[in-house]
Short mmCIF file of C-alpha atoms in Angstrom, two decimals:
data_model
loop_
_atom_site.label_atom_id
_atom_site.label_comp_id
_atom_site.label_asym_id
_atom_site.label_seq_id
_atom_site.Cartn_x
_atom_site.Cartn_y
_atom_site.Cartn_z
CA MET A 2 -76.15 24.06 -11.88
CA SER A 3 -77.61 20.69 -12.84
CA LYS A 4 -75.14 17.67 -13.65
CA GLU A 5 -76.08 17.70 -17.34
CA LEU A 6 -75.14 21.21 -17.41
CA ARG A 7 -71.63 21.21 -15.42
CA GLU A 8 -70.98 18.20 -17.32
CA LEU A 9 -71.37 20.13 -20.88
CA LEU A 10 -68.81 23.20 -19.27
CA ASN A 11 -66.25 20.51 -18.17
CA LYS A 12 -66.71 19.20 -21.87
CA LEU A 13 -66.45 22.76 -22.96
CA ASN A 14 -63.19 23.33 -21.55
CA ASN A 15 -61.76 20.09 -22.14
CA LYS A 16 -62.10 21.16 -25.68
CA LYS A 17 -60.90 24.64 -25.63
CA ALA A 18 -57.80 23.26 -24.24
CA ALA A 19 -57.20 20.77 -26.72
CA ALA A 20 -58.07 23.58 -29.45
CA LYS A 21 -55.61 25.77 -27.97
CA ALA A 22 -52.39 22.98 -28.17
CA LEU A 23 -53.77 22.45 -31.73
CA MET A 24 -52.83 25.47 -32.21
CA THR A 25 -49.27 25.42 -31.38
CA LYS A 26 -49.16 22.07 -32.80
CA GLU A 27 -47.28 21.84 -36.01
CA GLY A 28 -48.05 20.88 -39.20
CA VAL A 29 -52.23 21.62 -37.81
CA THR A 30 -54.54 21.33 -40.69
CA SER A 31 -57.34 23.83 -41.63
CA GLU A 32 -59.48 20.45 -41.42
CA GLU A 33 -58.57 19.93 -37.82
CA ILE A 34 -59.12 23.50 -36.84
CA GLU A 35 -62.48 23.06 -38.32
CA ALA A 36 -63.24 20.43 -36.86
CA ALA A 37 -61.96 21.59 -33.29
CA THR A 38 -64.22 24.39 -33.52
CA ALA A 39 -67.13 22.58 -34.75
CA GLU A 40 -67.24 20.13 -31.66
CA ILE A 41 -66.80 23.70 -29.83
CA THR A 42 -69.57 25.72 -30.93
CA GLU A 43 -71.61 22.53 -31.26
CA LEU A 44 -71.28 22.23 -27.43
CA LYS A 45 -71.75 25.60 -26.62
CA ALA A 46 -75.39 25.55 -28.23
CA LYS A 47 -76.18 22.17 -25.91
CA ILE A 48 -75.31 24.50 -23.43
CA GLU A 49 -77.33 26.90 -24.38
CA ALA A 50 -80.16 24.63 -24.45
CA GLN A 51 -79.18 22.85 -21.37
CA LYS A 52 -80.12 26.22 -19.57
CA LEU A 53 -83.16 26.84 -21.02
CA ILE A 54 -84.02 22.98 -19.81
CA ASP A 55 -82.80 23.40 -16.10
CA GLU A 56 -84.62 27.01 -16.47
CA GLU A 57 -87.81 25.50 -17.39
CA THR A 58 -86.97 22.52 -14.46
CA ALA A 59 -86.83 25.14 -12.18
CA ILE A 60 -89.70 27.06 -11.92
CA PRO A 61 -92.81 25.57 -9.96
CA VAL A 62 -96.47 25.44 -11.46
CA GLY A 63 -98.26 28.45 -10.47
CA GLY A 64 -94.62 29.82 -8.66
CA LYS A 65 -91.39 32.00 -9.38
CA PRO A 66 -88.71 30.48 -10.88
CA VAL A 67 -85.85 29.28 -8.30
CA VAL A 68 -82.70 30.55 -8.81
CA SER A 69 -79.85 28.42 -7.21
CA VAL A 70 -76.65 30.45 -6.12
CA ILE A 71 -73.65 27.85 -6.73
CA GLU A 72 -70.69 28.70 -4.33
CA PRO A 73 -67.69 28.22 -5.55
CA ASP A 74 -65.11 25.40 -4.47
CA LYS A 75 -62.53 27.56 -2.61
CA ASN A 76 -60.33 24.54 -2.29
CA SER A 77 -59.72 23.68 -5.34
CA LYS A 78 -56.82 24.49 -7.83
CA GLU A 79 -58.61 26.86 -10.27
CA TYR A 80 -60.25 28.87 -7.72
CA ARG A 81 -56.70 29.20 -5.58
CA GLU A 82 -55.32 30.50 -8.87
CA LEU A 83 -57.34 32.83 -9.19
CA HIS A 84 -57.69 34.55 -5.94
CA THR A 85 -53.89 34.23 -5.95
CA LYS A 86 -54.43 36.83 -8.78
CA ALA A 87 -56.74 38.53 -8.03
CA PHE A 88 -54.77 39.32 -4.88
CA LEU A 89 -51.34 40.22 -6.98
CA ASN A 90 -53.71 42.62 -9.42
CA TYR A 91 -54.86 44.59 -6.30
CA LEU A 92 -51.71 44.93 -4.75
CA ARG A 93 -50.18 46.23 -8.20
CA LYS A 94 -53.00 48.63 -8.60
CA LYS A 95 -53.85 46.58 -12.19
CA PRO A 96 -57.05 45.85 -13.10
CA LEU A 97 -59.37 43.59 -12.54
CA THR A 98 -61.73 41.34 -14.08
CA GLU A 99 -65.38 40.94 -13.04
CA GLU A 100 -64.62 37.12 -11.70
CA MET A 101 -61.52 38.79 -9.45
CA LYS A 102 -63.64 41.80 -8.23
CA ASN A 103 -66.53 38.37 -7.01
CA THR A 104 -63.09 36.37 -5.44
CA LEU A 105 -61.67 39.60 -3.71
CA SER A 106 -65.17 40.20 -2.38
CA SER A 107 -66.08 37.14 -1.33
CA ASN A 108 -62.38 37.53 0.68
CA THR A 109 -63.21 40.26 2.85
CA GLY A 110 -61.59 41.08 6.51
CA SER A 111 -63.39 42.47 9.15
CA ASP A 112 -61.42 46.02 8.88
CA GLY A 113 -61.80 46.35 5.20
CA GLY A 114 -58.41 44.74 3.87
CA TYR A 115 -58.49 41.53 1.82
CA LEU A 116 -58.04 37.72 3.02
CA ILE A 117 -54.23 36.82 1.94
CA PRO A 118 -55.08 33.69 -0.65
CA GLN A 119 -54.61 30.37 1.15
CA ASP A 120 -51.80 29.43 -1.08
CA ILE A 121 -49.87 32.58 0.32
CA ASN A 122 -51.57 31.96 3.40
CA THR A 123 -49.70 28.62 3.43
CA GLN A 124 -46.30 29.58 2.77
CA ILE A 125 -46.10 32.49 5.53
CA ASN A 126 -46.86 29.62 8.20
CA ASN A 127 -44.40 27.10 6.62
CA LEU A 128 -42.01 29.94 6.89
CA LYS A 129 -43.31 30.59 10.92
CA ARG A 130 -42.35 27.41 11.35
CA GLN A 131 -38.27 27.64 10.56
CA TYR A 132 -38.31 29.95 13.60
CA LYS A 133 -38.51 29.20 17.29
CA SER A 134 -41.85 29.38 17.79
CA ALA A 135 -43.75 29.54 21.78
CA LYS A 136 -46.33 27.98 20.75
CA MET A 137 -44.27 24.64 22.25
CA CYS A 138 -45.29 26.38 25.47
CA CYS A 139 -48.99 26.33 24.77
CA THR A 140 -51.67 23.76 24.62
CA GLU A 141 -52.67 22.95 20.48
CA VAL A 142 -53.51 25.92 18.68
CA TYR A 143 -57.56 26.62 18.93
CA THR A 144 -58.42 27.04 15.58
CA THR A 145 -61.74 29.78 15.66
CA SER A 146 -63.73 31.75 13.08
CA THR A 147 -65.58 34.03 15.99
CA LYS A 148 -63.18 37.27 17.48
CA THR A 149 -64.74 35.90 20.57
CA GLY A 150 -66.01 33.03 22.24
CA SER A 151 -65.07 30.83 24.87
CA PHE A 152 -63.83 26.61 25.63
CA VAL A 153 -63.99 24.63 28.45
CA TRP A 154 -61.27 23.79 30.61
CA GLU A 155 -60.35 21.45 33.93
CA ASP A 156 -57.25 21.71 35.71
CA LEU A 157 -55.10 19.30 37.25
CA SER A 158 -55.99 20.58 40.96
CA THR A 159 -59.17 20.10 41.01
CA LEU A 160 -59.07 16.03 39.20
CA THR A 161 -60.35 13.79 42.35
CA PRO A 162 -59.67 9.77 42.36
CA LEU A 163 -61.34 7.22 40.49
CA VAL A 164 -64.15 6.16 42.96
CA ASN A 165 -64.88 2.66 44.20
CA MET A 166 -68.10 1.62 42.35
CA THR A 167 -70.55 -0.84 43.23
CA GLU A 168 -73.48 -2.06 41.40
CA MET A 169 -76.44 1.03 42.37
CA THR A 170 -74.73 3.33 44.50
CA ASP A 171 -74.52 6.88 43.14
CA LEU A 172 -71.54 8.65 42.12
CA ASP A 173 -70.62 11.19 45.06
CA SER A 174 -70.47 15.14 43.22
CA SER A 175 -67.42 15.48 44.32
CA SER A 176 -66.03 12.71 41.63
CA GLN A 177 -67.04 14.62 38.97
CA PRO A 178 -65.33 16.82 36.62
CA LYS A 179 -64.76 20.31 37.32
CA PHE A 180 -64.61 22.03 33.90
CA ARG A 181 -64.47 25.65 34.17
CA SER A 182 -65.53 28.42 30.70
CA VAL A 183 -62.52 30.27 29.65
CA GLN A 184 -63.26 33.16 27.86
CA TYR A 185 -60.93 34.47 24.63
CA ALA A 186 -61.13 37.89 22.64
CA VAL A 187 -58.55 37.67 19.57
CA LYS A 188 -56.70 40.81 18.64
CA ASP A 189 -55.25 42.86 15.85
CA MET A 190 -51.68 42.33 15.32
CA GLY A 191 -49.96 43.87 12.14
CA ALA A 192 -47.76 46.10 10.83
CA ILE A 193 -47.01 48.41 7.69
CA LEU A 194 -43.95 47.42 4.89
CA PRO A 195 -43.04 50.15 2.55
CA ILE A 196 -42.87 47.79 -0.80
CA PRO A 197 -40.74 49.52 -3.57
CA ASN A 198 -42.84 50.16 -6.46
CA THR A 199 -39.70 48.18 -8.69
CA LEU A 200 -40.91 45.34 -6.58
CA LEU A 201 -44.09 45.31 -6.62
CA GLN A 202 -43.55 44.58 -10.38
CA ASP A 203 -41.32 41.85 -10.11
CA GLU A 204 -42.43 38.30 -10.45
CA ASP A 205 -45.52 36.90 -8.21
CA ALA A 206 -42.75 34.34 -6.36
CA ASN A 207 -40.40 37.21 -5.80
CA LEU A 208 -43.39 39.31 -4.50
CA ILE A 209 -44.81 37.03 -2.43
CA ALA A 210 -41.34 35.76 -1.04
CA TYR A 211 -40.49 39.25 -0.08
CA ILE A 212 -44.08 39.49 1.83
CA ALA A 213 -44.46 36.19 3.11
CA GLY A 214 -40.67 36.41 5.16
CA TRP A 215 -41.10 39.52 6.66
CA PHE A 216 -44.44 39.27 7.95
CA ALA A 217 -43.30 35.72 8.76
CA LYS A 218 -40.79 36.54 11.22
CA LYS A 219 -41.83 39.54 12.46
CA ALA A 220 -45.09 37.29 13.38
CA ILE A 221 -43.52 35.30 15.34
CA ARG A 222 -41.31 37.27 17.48
CA THR A 223 -44.17 38.90 18.69
CA GLU A 224 -46.43 35.87 19.11
CA ASN A 225 -43.43 34.65 21.51
CA ALA A 226 -43.43 37.83 23.32
CA ASP A 227 -47.19 37.39 24.41
CA ILE A 228 -47.23 34.23 25.08
CA PHE A 229 -44.21 34.59 27.54
CA SER A 230 -45.97 37.83 28.63
CA VAL A 231 -49.33 35.60 29.91
CA LEU A 232 -47.05 32.67 31.67
CA LYS A 233 -45.52 35.03 33.47
CA THR A 234 -48.73 36.99 34.86
CA GLY A 235 -49.91 36.16 38.21
CA LYS A 236 -46.51 33.75 38.94
CA THR A 237 -44.32 35.43 41.86
CA PRO A 238 -40.81 34.47 40.33
CA VAL A 239 -38.48 31.66 42.40
CA THR A 240 -35.26 32.52 42.90
CA LEU A 241 -32.67 30.17 41.24
CA PRO A 242 -29.32 31.00 42.76
CA ASP A 243 -28.27 28.28 40.81
CA TRP A 244 -28.68 25.29 39.03
CA LYS A 245 -29.02 23.25 42.13
CA ALA A 246 -31.56 25.43 43.56
CA LEU A 247 -33.05 25.10 39.65
CA LYS A 248 -33.58 21.11 40.23
CA SER A 249 -34.42 21.17 43.41
CA ASN A 250 -37.65 22.97 42.82
CA TYR A 251 -38.18 21.37 39.20
CA ASN A 252 -38.22 18.05 41.72
CA ARG A 253 -40.46 20.07 44.71
CA MET A 254 -42.86 22.22 43.19
CA LEU A 255 -44.31 19.90 40.49
CA ASP A 256 -46.88 17.81 40.89
CA PRO A 257 -45.25 14.42 39.77
CA LEU A 258 -48.01 13.98 36.81
CA ILE A 259 -46.49 17.72 35.58
CA ALA A 260 -43.14 16.34 36.27
CA ALA A 261 -43.18 13.26 34.16
CA ASN A 262 -44.22 15.82 31.07
CA GLY A 263 -42.17 18.70 31.70
CA TYR A 264 -39.02 20.90 30.21
CA PHE A 265 -37.42 24.16 30.42
CA CYS A 266 -37.89 27.65 28.69
CA THR A 267 -35.08 30.14 28.60
CA ASN A 268 -33.10 33.03 27.20
CA GLN A 269 -29.80 32.72 26.11
CA ASP A 270 -28.38 34.57 29.47
CA GLY A 271 -30.16 31.40 31.05
CA PHE A 272 -29.42 28.44 28.69
CA ASP A 273 -25.85 30.00 28.88
CA VAL A 274 -25.56 29.36 32.71
CA LEU A 275 -27.12 25.66 32.48
CA ASP A 276 -24.39 25.36 29.58
CA SER A 277 -21.10 26.48 31.70
CA ALA A 278 -22.56 24.65 34.69
CA LEU A 279 -20.46 21.46 35.99
CA ASP A 280 -21.35 18.71 38.84
CA GLY A 281 -19.33 17.49 41.11
CA PHE A 282 -17.66 15.58 38.92
CA GLY A 283 -16.63 18.18 36.75
CA ARG A 284 -19.03 17.32 34.09
CA PRO A 285 -21.47 19.60 32.19
CA VAL A 286 -25.09 19.44 33.72
CA LEU A 287 -26.72 19.84 30.65
CA GLN A 288 -26.66 16.59 28.18
CA PRO A 289 -26.88 16.49 24.49
CA ASN A 290 -30.38 14.24 23.50
CA PRO A 291 -29.57 10.56 22.30
CA GLN A 292 -32.62 11.23 20.18
CA ASN A 293 -32.07 14.67 19.26
CA PRO A 294 -28.78 15.89 19.13
CA THR A 295 -29.24 19.26 18.43
CA GLU A 296 -31.44 19.45 22.07
CA MET A 297 -29.70 20.11 25.22
CA LEU A 298 -31.29 17.95 28.33
CA PHE A 299 -31.50 19.28 32.18
CA LEU A 300 -32.80 16.44 34.69
CA GLY A 301 -33.70 14.48 30.95
CA LYS A 302 -35.77 17.45 29.84
CA VAL A 303 -35.82 19.45 26.95
CA VAL A 304 -34.01 23.07 27.34
CA HIS A 305 -35.64 25.25 25.03
CA MET A 306 -33.46 28.31 24.47
CA PHE A 307 -35.17 31.57 23.24
CA SER A 308 -34.27 35.05 22.05
CA ASN A 309 -32.49 37.60 25.19
CA THR A 310 -35.51 39.71 22.51
CA GLU A 311 -38.43 37.77 23.21
CA LEU A 312 -37.72 36.56 26.55
CA THR A 313 -35.95 39.51 28.34
CA SER A 314 -33.26 39.04 31.23
CA ASP A 315 -33.61 41.61 34.47
CA THR A 316 -30.38 43.41 34.23
CA ASP A 317 -30.93 45.47 37.37
CA ASN A 318 -30.83 42.38 39.11
CA ASN A 319 -28.48 40.36 37.16
CA VAL A 320 -31.12 37.64 36.90
CA ALA A 321 -32.11 35.25 33.32
CA PRO A 322 -36.28 34.12 33.52
CA ILE A 323 -36.46 30.48 32.98
CA PHE A 324 -39.82 28.28 33.08
CA PHE A 325 -40.37 25.13 34.01
CA GLY A 326 -42.95 22.17 34.02
CA ASP A 327 -45.25 21.84 31.68
CA MET A 328 -46.11 24.86 30.00
CA LYS A 329 -48.74 23.12 26.91
CA SER A 330 -50.83 22.98 30.17
CA GLY A 331 -50.24 26.13 31.25
CA CYS A 332 -51.92 28.38 28.13
CA ARG A 333 -53.68 27.88 25.16
CA PHE A 334 -52.82 29.97 21.57
CA VAL A 335 -56.39 30.80 20.13
CA ASP A 336 -55.91 31.96 16.52
CA ARG A 337 -58.54 33.13 13.46
CA GLY A 338 -56.05 31.24 11.59
CA THR A 339 -56.34 33.26 8.50
CA TYR A 340 -54.13 37.28 7.53
CA GLU A 341 -55.51 39.95 5.78
CA LEU A 342 -53.94 42.89 4.02
CA SER A 343 -55.12 46.21 2.79
CA ILE A 344 -52.73 49.03 0.63
CA SER A 345 -52.22 52.60 0.68
CA THR A 346 -50.22 54.07 -2.47
CA GLU A 347 -50.50 57.29 -0.83
CA ALA A 348 -48.96 57.27 2.74
CA TYR A 349 -45.37 56.28 0.60
CA PHE A 350 -45.78 58.14 -2.02
CA VAL A 351 -42.54 60.77 -2.01
CA LYS A 352 -40.69 57.53 -1.37
CA ASN A 353 -41.97 55.63 -4.35
CA ALA A 354 -43.25 52.84 -2.40
CA THR A 355 -46.70 51.55 -1.20
CA ALA A 356 -47.60 50.76 2.14
CA VAL A 357 -48.76 47.44 2.93
CA ARG A 358 -51.16 46.55 6.34
CA VAL A 359 -50.87 43.08 7.50
CA ILE A 360 -53.19 41.65 9.91
CA GLU A 361 -53.53 38.66 11.92
CA ARG A 362 -55.63 37.49 14.77
CA TYR A 363 -54.88 35.97 17.88
CA ASP A 364 -55.27 35.23 21.63
CA VAL A 365 -53.19 33.69 23.93
CA ILE A 366 -54.90 32.38 27.50
CA LYS A 367 -53.93 31.52 30.92
CA THR A 368 -55.32 28.08 31.42
CA ASP A 369 -53.63 26.00 34.27
CA SER A 370 -51.24 28.02 36.46
CA ASP A 371 -50.33 25.20 38.73
CA ALA A 372 -48.87 23.24 35.56
CA TYR A 373 -45.38 25.34 35.89
CA GLN A 374 -43.44 27.58 38.13
CA PHE A 375 -41.53 30.73 36.47
CA GLY A 376 -38.09 31.54 38.19
CA GLN A 377 -35.09 33.40 37.76
CA ILE A 378 -31.92 31.95 37.41
CA ALA A 379 -29.00 34.11 38.64
CA LEU A 380 -26.46 35.22 36.10
CA PRO A 381 -22.64 35.30 36.63
CA GLU A 382 -20.77 38.96 37.58
CA SER A 383 -19.51 40.35 34.81
#
């Protein structure tokens, strides 16, 4: 599309909007309406003429016309609104215009469903941030556009000191960074939500909030459980009879470089053990964080508490799990960054409901196993 044609189309859209506003104006005269109509007609004629000019320009001597495909700006407000409208019409089994069909087809997922529009995607992510996420136990979220791949990583244990360099002296190969390739393969994680057909006819905002709220809670709980499972993999639990043993192991088992950025992650049972403990002077071993009173500190490090459902206690041995160290260096969360949705009206036909399947894709990868420890702290006898 040429610059001239784009400008004419923008002018036409502005004139149409002005004419629409004019029609609702009190006391509008027939002369004003005729003038607005004439301007629109004139612009349409100019647009057709410009199209012919562009076509002639696009035909090289002795060649065929060059057809240019204009990709829509998927970040524009107009496109996002159209995508959301098309998506909701698809969800409600309402008719789709050709433009809506094109929008949906350009956002098709790998399993035949449709990618959730950006605005709804953002709403789900905002809701997920309201819940306690174990992603804070991972290094930065690694966003990928492929199902499989790799990234490079260097473990703290492979770091070597700086060397004494003099002019014209070659560096010893042992001083070079020792990077390794870490493979990932994102998995499809999803759930099916039966939506009453009466809710499907509700306002857009209510329907979006219902789907987003339901999926956000399930996604956070699943992600957290997967992260803790990976953090446990390959680790022999350290036996911790009490808080003193936890303190001793934190001081002895972690490299000081790691301990400086360390923190604790435990479940409700483990947190209760620490929260109930007193030192030799009768003072609580957990202290409020002066910078954030909602957090509690142990050894000056934040103690993060997660649900017993996500991070389960060993009831047979009466112990609670606790991670300590720099878990951010211990694993990485690989995220496709999109959600995919498909529907079925047949599955819940007798219940007058529509089945909605929502899928997210991610992987959790172990990175530096030496950056943290996994312990089991004894629970009080019941």
